[in-house]
Coordinates of C-alpha atoms (C1' of nucleotides) in Angstrom, one line a residue:
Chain U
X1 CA -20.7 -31.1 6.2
X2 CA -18.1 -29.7 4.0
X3 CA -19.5 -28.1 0.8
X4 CA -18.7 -28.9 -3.0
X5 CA -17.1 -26.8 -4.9
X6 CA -19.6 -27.9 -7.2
X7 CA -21.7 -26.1 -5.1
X8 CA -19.6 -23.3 -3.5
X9 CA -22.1 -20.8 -2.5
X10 CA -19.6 -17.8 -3.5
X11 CA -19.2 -19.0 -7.0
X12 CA -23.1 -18.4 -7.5
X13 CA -22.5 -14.7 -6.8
X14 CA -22.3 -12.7 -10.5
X15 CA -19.3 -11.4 -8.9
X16 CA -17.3 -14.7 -9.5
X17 CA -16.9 -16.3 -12.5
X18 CA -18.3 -19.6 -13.7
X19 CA -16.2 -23.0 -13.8
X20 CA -16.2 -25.5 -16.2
X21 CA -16.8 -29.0 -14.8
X22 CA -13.1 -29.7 -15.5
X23 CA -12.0 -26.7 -13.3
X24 CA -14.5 -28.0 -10.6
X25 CA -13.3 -31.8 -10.7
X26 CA -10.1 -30.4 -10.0
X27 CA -10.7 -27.7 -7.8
X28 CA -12.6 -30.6 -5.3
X29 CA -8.7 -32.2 -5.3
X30 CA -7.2 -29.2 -4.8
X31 CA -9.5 -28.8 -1.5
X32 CA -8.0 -30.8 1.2
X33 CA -10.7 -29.5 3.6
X34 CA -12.1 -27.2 5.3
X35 CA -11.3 -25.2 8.7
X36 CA -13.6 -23.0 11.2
X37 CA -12.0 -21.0 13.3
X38 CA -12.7 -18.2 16.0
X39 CA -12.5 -15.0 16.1
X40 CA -9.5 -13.7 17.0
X41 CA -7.7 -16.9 15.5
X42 CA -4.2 -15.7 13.6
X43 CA -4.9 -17.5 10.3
X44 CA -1.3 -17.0 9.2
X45 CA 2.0 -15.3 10.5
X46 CA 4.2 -12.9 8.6
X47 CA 7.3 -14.7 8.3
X48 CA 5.8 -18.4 7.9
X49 CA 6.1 -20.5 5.7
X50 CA 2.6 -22.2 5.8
X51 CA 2.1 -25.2 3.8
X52 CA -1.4 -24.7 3.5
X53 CA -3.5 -21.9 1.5
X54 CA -7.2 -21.0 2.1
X55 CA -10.1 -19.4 0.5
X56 CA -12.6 -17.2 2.5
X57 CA -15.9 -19.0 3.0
X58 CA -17.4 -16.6 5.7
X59 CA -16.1 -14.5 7.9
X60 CA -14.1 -11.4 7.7
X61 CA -10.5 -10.8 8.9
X62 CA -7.3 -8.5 9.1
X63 CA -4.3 -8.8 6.9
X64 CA -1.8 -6.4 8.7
X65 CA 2.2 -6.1 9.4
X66 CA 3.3 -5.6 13.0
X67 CA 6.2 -2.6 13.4
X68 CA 8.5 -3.4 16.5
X69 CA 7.4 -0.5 18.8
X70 CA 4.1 -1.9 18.5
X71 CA 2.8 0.1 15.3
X72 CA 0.6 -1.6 13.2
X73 CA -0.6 -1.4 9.4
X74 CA -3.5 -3.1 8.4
X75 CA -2.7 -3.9 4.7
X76 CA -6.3 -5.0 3.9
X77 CA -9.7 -6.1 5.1
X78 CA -10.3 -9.8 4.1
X79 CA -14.0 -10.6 2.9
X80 CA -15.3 -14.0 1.1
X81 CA -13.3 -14.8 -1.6
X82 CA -9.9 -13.6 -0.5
X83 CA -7.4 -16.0 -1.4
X84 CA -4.8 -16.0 1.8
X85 CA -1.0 -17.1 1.6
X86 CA -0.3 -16.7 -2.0
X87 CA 2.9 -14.8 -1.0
X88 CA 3.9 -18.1 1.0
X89 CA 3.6 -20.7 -1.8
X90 CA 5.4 -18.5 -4.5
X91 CA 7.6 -17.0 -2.4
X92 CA 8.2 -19.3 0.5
X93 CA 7.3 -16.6 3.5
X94 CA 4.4 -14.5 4.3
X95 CA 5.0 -10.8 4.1
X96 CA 2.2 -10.1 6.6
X97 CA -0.3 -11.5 9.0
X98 CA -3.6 -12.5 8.7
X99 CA -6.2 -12.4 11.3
X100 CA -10.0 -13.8 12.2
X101 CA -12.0 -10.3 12.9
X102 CA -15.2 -12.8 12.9
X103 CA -15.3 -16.5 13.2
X104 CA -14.2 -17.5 9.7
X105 CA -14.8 -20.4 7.4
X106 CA -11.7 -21.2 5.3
X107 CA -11.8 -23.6 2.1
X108 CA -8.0 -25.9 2.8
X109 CA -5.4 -26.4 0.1
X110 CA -2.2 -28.1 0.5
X111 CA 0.4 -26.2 -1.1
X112 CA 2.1 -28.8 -2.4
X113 CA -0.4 -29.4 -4.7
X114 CA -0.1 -25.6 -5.8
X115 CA 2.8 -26.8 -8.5
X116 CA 0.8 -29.4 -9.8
X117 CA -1.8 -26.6 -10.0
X118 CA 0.4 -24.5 -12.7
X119 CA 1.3 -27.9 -14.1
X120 CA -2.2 -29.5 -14.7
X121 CA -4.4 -26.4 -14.6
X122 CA -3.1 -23.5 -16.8
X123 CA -7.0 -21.6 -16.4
X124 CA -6.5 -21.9 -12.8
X125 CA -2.7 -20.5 -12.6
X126 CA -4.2 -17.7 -14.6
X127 CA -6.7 -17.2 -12.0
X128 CA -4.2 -16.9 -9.2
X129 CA -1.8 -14.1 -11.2
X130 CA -5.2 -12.4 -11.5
X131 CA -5.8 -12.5 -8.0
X132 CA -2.1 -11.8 -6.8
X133 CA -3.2 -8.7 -9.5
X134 CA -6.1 -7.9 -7.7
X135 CA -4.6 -7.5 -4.5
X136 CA -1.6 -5.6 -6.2
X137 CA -4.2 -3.1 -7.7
X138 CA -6.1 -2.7 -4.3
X139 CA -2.5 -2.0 -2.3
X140 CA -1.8 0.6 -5.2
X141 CA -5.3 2.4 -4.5
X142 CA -5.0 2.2 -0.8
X143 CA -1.3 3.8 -0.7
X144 CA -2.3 6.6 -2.7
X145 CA -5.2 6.9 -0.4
X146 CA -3.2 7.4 2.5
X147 CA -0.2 9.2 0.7
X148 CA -2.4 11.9 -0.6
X149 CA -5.3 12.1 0.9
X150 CA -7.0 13.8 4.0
X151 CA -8.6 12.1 6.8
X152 CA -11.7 13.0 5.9
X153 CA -11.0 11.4 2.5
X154 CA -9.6 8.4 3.3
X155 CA -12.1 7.4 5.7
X156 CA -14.9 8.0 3.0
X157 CA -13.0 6.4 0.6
X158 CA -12.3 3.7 3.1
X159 CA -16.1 2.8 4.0
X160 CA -17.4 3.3 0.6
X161 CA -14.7 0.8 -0.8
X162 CA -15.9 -1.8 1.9
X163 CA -19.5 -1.4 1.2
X164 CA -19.2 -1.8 -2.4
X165 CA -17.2 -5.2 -1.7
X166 CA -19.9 -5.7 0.7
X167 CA -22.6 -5.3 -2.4
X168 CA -20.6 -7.5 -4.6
X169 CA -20.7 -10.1 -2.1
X170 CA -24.5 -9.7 -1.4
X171 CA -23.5 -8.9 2.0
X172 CA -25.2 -5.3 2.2
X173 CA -28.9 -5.1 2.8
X174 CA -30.1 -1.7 1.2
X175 CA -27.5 1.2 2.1
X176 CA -26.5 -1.2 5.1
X177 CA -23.3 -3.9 5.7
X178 CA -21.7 -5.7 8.5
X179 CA -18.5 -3.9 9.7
X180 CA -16.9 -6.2 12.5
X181 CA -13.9 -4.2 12.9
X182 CA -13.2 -1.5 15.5
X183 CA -12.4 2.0 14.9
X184 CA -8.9 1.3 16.0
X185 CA -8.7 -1.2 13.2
X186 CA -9.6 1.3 10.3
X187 CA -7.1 4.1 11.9
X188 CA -4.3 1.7 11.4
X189 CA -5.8 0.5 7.7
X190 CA -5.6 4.4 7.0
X191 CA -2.7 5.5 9.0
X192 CA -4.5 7.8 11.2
X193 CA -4.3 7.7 15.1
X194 CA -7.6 6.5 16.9
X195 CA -8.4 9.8 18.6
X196 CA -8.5 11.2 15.0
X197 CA -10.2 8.6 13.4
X198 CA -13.1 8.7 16.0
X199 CA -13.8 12.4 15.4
X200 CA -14.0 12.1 12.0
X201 CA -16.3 9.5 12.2
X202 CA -18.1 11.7 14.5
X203 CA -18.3 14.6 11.6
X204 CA -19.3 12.1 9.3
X205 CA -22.1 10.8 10.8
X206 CA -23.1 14.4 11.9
X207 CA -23.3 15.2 8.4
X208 CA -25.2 12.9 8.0
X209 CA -23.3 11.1 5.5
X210 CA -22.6 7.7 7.3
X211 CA -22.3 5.7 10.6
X212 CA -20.5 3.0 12.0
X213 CA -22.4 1.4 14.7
X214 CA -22.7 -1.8 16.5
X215 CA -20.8 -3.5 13.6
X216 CA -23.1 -2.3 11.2
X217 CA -22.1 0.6 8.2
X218 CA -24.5 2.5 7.5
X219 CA -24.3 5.1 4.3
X220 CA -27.2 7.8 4.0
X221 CA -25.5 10.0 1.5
X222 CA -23.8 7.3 -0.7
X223 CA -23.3 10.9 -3.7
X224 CA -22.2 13.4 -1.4
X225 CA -19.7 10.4 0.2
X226 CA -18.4 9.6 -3.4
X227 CA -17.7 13.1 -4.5
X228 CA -15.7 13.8 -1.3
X229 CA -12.9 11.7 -2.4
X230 CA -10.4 12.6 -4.9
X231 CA -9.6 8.8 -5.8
X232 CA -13.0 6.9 -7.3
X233 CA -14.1 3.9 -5.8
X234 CA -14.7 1.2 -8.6
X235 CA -17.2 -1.1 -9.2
X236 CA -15.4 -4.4 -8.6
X237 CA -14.8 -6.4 -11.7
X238 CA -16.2 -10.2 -12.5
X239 CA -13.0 -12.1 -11.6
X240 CA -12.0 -15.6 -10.8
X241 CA -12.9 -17.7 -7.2
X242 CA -9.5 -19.7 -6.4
Chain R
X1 CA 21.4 -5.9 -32.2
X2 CA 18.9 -7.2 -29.8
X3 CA 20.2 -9.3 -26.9
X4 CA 19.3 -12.9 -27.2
X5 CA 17.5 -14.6 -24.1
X6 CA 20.4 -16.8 -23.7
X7 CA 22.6 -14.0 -23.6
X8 CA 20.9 -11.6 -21.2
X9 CA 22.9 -9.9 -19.2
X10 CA 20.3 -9.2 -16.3
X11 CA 20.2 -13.0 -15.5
X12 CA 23.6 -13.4 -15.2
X13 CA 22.8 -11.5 -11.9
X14 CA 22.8 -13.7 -8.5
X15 CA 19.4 -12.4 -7.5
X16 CA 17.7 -13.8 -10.9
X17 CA 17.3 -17.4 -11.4
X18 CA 18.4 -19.3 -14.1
X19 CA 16.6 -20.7 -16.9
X20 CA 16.8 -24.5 -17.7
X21 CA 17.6 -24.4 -21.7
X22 CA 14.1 -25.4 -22.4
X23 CA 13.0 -21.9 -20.7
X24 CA 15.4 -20.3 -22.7
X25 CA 14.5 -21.3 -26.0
X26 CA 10.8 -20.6 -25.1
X27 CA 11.6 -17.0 -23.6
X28 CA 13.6 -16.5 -27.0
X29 CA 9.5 -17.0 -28.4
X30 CA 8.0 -14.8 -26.3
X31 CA 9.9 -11.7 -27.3
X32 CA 9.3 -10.1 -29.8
X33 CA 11.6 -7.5 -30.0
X34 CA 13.3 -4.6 -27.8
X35 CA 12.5 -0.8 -27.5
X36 CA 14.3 1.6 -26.4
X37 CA 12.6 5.2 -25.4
X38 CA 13.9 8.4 -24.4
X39 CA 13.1 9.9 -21.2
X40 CA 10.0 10.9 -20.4
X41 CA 8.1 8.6 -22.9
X42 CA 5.0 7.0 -21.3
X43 CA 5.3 3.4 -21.4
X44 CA 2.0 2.5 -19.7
X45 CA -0.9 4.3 -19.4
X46 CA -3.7 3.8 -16.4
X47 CA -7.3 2.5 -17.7
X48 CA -5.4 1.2 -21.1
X49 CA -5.2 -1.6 -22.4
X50 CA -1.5 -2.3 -23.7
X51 CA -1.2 -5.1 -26.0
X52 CA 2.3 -5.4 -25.4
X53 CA 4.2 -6.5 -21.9
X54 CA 8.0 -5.7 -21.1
X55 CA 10.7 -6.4 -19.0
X56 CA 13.3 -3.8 -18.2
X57 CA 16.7 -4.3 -19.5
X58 CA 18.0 -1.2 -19.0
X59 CA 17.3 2.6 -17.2
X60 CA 14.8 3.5 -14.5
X61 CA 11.4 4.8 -14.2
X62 CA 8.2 5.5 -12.2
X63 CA 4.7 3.7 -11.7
X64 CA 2.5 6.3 -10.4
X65 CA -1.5 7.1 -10.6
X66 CA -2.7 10.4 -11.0
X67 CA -5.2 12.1 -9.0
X68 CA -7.9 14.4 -11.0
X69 CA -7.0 17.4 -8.9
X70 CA -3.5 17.1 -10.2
X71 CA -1.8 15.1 -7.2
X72 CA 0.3 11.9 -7.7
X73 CA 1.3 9.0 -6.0
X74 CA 3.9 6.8 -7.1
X75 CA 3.7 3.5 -6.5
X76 CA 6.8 2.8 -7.1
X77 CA 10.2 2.8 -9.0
X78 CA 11.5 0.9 -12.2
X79 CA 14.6 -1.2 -12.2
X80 CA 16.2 -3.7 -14.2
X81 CA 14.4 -6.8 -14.5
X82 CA 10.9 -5.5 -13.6
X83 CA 7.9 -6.8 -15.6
X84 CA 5.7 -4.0 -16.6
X85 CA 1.6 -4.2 -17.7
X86 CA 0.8 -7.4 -16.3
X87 CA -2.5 -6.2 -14.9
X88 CA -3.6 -5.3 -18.2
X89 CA -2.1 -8.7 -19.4
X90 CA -4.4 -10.7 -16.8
X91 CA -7.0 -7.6 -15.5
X92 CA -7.6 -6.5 -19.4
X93 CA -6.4 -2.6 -17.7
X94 CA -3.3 -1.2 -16.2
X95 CA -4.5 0.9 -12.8
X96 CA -1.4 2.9 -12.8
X97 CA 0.9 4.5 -15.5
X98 CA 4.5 4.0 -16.1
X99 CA 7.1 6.4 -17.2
X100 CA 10.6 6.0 -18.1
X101 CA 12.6 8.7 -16.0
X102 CA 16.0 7.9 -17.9
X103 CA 16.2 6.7 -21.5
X104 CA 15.2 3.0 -21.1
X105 CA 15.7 -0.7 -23.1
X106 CA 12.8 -2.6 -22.6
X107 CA 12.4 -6.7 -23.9
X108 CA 8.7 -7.0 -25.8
X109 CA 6.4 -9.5 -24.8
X110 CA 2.8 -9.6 -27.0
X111 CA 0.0 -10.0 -24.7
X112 CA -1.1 -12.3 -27.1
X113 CA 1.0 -15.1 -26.1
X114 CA 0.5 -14.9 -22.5
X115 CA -1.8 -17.3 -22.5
X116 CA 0.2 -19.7 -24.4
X117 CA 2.7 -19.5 -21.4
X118 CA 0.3 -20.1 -19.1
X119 CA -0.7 -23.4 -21.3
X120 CA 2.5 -24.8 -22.1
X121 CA 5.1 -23.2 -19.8
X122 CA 4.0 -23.9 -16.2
X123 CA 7.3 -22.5 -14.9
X124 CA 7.2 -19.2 -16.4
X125 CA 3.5 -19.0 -15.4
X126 CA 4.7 -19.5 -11.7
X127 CA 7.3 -17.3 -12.1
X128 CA 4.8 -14.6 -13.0
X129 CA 2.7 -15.2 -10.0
X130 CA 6.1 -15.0 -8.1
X131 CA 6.7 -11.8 -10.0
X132 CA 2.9 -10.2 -9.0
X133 CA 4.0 -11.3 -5.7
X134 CA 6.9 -9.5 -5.0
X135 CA 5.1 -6.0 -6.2
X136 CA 2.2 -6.9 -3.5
X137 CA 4.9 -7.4 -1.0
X138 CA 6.7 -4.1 -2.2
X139 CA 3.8 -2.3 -1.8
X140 CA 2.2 -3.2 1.6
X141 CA 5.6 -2.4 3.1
X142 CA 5.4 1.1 1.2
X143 CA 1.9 1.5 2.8
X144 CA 3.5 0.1 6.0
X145 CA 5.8 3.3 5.6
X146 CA 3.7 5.7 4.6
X147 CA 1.2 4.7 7.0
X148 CA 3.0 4.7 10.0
X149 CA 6.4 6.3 9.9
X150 CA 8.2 10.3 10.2
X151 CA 9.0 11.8 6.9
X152 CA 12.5 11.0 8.3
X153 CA 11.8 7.9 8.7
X154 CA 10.0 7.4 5.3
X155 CA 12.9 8.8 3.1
X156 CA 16.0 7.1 5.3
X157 CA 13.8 4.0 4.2
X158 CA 13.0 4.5 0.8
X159 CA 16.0 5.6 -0.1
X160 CA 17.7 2.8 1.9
X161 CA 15.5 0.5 0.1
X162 CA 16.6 1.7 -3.3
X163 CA 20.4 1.6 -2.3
X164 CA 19.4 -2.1 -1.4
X165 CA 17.9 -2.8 -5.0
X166 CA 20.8 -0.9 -6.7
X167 CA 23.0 -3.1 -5.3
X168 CA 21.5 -6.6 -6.0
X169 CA 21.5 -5.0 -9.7
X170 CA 25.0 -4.2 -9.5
X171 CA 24.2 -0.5 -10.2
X172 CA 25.8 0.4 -7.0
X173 CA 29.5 1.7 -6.4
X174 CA 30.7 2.0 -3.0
X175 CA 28.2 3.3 -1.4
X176 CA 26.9 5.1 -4.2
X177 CA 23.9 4.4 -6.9
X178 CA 22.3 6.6 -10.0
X179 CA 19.5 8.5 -8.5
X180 CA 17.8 10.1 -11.4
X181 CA 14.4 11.1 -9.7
X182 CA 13.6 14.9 -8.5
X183 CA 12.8 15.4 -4.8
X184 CA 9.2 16.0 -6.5
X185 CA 9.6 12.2 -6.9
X186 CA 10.7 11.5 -4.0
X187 CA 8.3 13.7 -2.0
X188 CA 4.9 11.9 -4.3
X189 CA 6.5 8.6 -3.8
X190 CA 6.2 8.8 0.4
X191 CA 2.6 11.0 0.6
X192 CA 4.6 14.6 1.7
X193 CA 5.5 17.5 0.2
X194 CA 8.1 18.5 -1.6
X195 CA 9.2 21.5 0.6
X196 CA 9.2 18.9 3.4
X197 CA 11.2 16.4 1.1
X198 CA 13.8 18.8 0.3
X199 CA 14.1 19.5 4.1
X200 CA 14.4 16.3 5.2
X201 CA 16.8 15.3 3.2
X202 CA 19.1 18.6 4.3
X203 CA 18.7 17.3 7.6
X204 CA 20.1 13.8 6.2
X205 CA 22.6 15.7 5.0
X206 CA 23.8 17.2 7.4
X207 CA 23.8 14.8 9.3
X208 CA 25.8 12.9 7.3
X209 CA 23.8 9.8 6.8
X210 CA 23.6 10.1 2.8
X211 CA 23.1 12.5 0.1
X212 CA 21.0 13.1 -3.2
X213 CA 23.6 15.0 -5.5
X214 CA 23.6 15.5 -9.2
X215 CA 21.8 12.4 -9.9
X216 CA 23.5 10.2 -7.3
X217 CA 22.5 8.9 -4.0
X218 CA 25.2 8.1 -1.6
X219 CA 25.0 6.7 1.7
X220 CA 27.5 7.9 4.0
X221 CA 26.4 5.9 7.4
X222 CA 24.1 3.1 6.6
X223 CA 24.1 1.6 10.1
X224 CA 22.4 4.6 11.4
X225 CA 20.5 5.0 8.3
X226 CA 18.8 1.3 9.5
X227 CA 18.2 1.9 12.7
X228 CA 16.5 5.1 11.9
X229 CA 13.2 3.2 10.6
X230 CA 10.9 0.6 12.5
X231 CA 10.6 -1.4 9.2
X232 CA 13.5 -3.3 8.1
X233 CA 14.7 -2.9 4.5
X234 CA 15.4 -6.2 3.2
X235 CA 17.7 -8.0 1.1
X236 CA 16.5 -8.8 -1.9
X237 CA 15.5 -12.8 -2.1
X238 CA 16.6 -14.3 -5.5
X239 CA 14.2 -14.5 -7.6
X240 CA 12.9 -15.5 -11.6
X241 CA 13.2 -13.2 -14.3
X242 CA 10.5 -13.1 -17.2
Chain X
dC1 C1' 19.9 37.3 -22.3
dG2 C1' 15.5 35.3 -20.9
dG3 C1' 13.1 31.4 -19.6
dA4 C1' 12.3 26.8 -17.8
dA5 C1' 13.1 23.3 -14.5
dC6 C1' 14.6 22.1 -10.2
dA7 C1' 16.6 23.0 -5.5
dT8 C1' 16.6 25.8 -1.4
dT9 C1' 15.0 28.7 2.4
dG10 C1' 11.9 31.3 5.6
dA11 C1' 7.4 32.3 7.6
dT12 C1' 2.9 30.9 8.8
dA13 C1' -1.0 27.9 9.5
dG14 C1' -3.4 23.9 10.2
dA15 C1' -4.3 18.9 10.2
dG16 C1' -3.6 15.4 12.9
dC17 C1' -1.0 13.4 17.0
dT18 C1' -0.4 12.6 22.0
dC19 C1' -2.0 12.8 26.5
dA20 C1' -5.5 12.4 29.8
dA21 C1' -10.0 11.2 31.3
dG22 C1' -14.6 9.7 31.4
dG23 C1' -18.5 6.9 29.7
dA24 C1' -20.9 2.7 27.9
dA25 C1' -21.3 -2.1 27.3
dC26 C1' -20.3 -6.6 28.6
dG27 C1' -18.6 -10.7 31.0
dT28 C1' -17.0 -12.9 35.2
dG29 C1' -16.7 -14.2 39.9
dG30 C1' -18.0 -13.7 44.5
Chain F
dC1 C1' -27.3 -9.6 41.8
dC2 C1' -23.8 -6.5 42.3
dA3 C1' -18.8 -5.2 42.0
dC4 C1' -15.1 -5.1 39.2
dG5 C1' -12.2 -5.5 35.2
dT6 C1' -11.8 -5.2 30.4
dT7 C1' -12.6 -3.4 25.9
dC8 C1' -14.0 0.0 23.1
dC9 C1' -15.9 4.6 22.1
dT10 C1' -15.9 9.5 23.1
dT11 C1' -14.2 14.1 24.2
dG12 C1' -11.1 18.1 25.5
dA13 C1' -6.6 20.4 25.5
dG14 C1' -2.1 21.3 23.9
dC15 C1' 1.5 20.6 20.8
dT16 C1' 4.2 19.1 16.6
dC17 C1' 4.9 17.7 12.4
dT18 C1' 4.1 18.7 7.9
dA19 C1' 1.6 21.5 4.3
dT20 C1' 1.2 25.8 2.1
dC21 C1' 2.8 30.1 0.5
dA22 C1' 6.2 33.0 -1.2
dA23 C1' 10.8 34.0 -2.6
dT24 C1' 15.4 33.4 -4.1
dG25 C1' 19.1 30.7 -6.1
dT26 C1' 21.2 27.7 -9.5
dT27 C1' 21.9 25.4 -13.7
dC28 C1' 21.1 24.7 -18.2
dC29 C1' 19.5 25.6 -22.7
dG30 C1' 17.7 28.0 -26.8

DNA sequence: CGGAACATTGATAGAGCTCAAGGAACGTGG
DNA sequence: CCACGTTCCTTGAGCTCTATCAATGTTCCG
């Protein structure tokens, strides 16, 4: 029913790095679980203090801070792999929500095995600053995205970012990925208002440079998309599975 | 000459934790030695990768990333008691640059030995995470800002938000702190222009909600000041020091 | 004195927002 | 099986915030 993390399915990906049997004896403690949820499901709230941390099996989701006059900011789009609530066992509160877009599978860990984790498991604390890293980078790419660029830009950037997680992932099937989220959800990821976000998806896709359509991305002119962009989309780099 | 770890003045500070003797004699270790810059020196650059990491003892500066056609965004500003280069510590590259803006003092960490903390100092490696942590938080509420909120709104918060940090430093006086960025600064750090920047902050000005004069920021009616913006500046939680 | 760096100001234009409405797809209950 | 509500996408019109362009002012320094 629940799968070994002898045999995660994610950690097969070249995108992941390899475990010694050591790391995986311990990562099958670590796991208390795991937890299926639907979409729509808040996974965590900003402001908790969850004691319990998850890896993305499958599914996609929403990490996104709510403003009081009812303003949102989607701070990320969360894919397989995504380590969720970090921010809550270091610093003892989430700084933002995070949210099933799909149904979700989540790998369980108690966080109050997460000290015995630095204690016990110095390649696997590594592994988590990387990730915290990782996410630090990506917030530093998507600020000066919407800081200095147009909408036009950002939206390209946007999509081609998500595909190319989406390859990494072996998610994408030729120029083709799943994209569960609604247009309202990448205008608040990019800080653009829906009415403008949908006509410049409209120009894109009359260009004939992408679509987004019934959940699907499609890219058609993956050069012409990359150049239009002032900030270069990287090929994601071989990192650690928590 | 150069401050011992036992000695160091930052963690005297209430919002740094303190060290158990044990984490003292191994910080004492990990350094390797001070430098101290002028301003303007490049400390990091983006895409190297540094073999040295530091922590700031003393001055300010900028994180930013540079855009090919000549734009920047900066990411953020340099205190006391920030850690700089750990993505090249843990990532093997820096994805931004860091520049000191006033003359700095910087504690030395080799890169070399990180790994040894991770393997014998479990605390400090925690603390690290914690440290990565706090940047992701600072910058998915700077995206929150720049995302969703008025250049008025932006600058009353970052500005508010670096009166706040001042102040847990014990940089401010009265309701005054060094300010030694340009409006250029300023305007790259919240996505606008300067012309706009220097605008808004006559308009602050006049107002007389604070002021950016001769290198100072003062704050002349804070409670307006926070209710201007829809995202709450924060007190600072207490937190390690590496 | 001349130049460099930064702050300030006015005028103009345009990117993106808001408002308002209509259409398509889908599920639910009568 | 149809009516209706809900959710999301699409489109048009008008307006505002912010960018851009272009000068001028100020301070400081060689």
């Amino acid at each position: 029913m629940v799968v070994d993390c002898a045999n995660c399915p994610l950690r097969k990906l070249d995108l992941f790095e390899d475990l010694t049997p050591d790391g995986v004896t311990f990562m099958r403690r670590f796991k208390s679980g795991e937890l299926k949820v639907d979409a729509g499901t808040t996974l965590l709230m900003e402001g908790s203090n969850s004691p319990q941390l998850f890896t993305v099996l499958k599914g996609m989701g929403l990490r996104y801070k709510l403003l009081p006059e009812g303003d949102r900011q989607v701070v990320n789009f969360v894919m397989p792999g995504d380590f969720l609530g970090l921010q809550a066992g270091v610093m003892g509160e989430m700084k933002h929500s995070v949210e099933a877009t799909t149904p979700m599978v989540l790998c369980v860990f108690n966080r109050s095995e997460l000290w015995n984790l630095f204690k016990t498991e110095p390649e696997r604390a590594f592994d988590l600053t990387w990730s915290a890293s990782v996410e630090e980078h990506f917030l530093g790419d998507a600020l000066t995205s919407v800081g200095q660029m147009t909408a036009l830009q950002r939206i390209g950037w946007g999509l081609l970012r998500f595909m190319t997680r989406c390859e990494a992932l072996g998610l994408a099937k030729g120029a083709r990925c799943p994209f569960p989220y609604r247009q309202q959800d990448l205008a608040d990821a990019l800080g653009l208002s829906l009415v403008h976000t949908n006509k410049t998806l409209m120009k894109l896709r009359d260009k004939q440079i992408l679509s987004v359509q019934d959940g699907t991305l499609s890219i058609m002119d993956r050069d012409q998309l990359s150049t239009m962009s002032p900030l270069e989309v990287e090929q994601p780099a071989r990192r650690p599975l928590i």
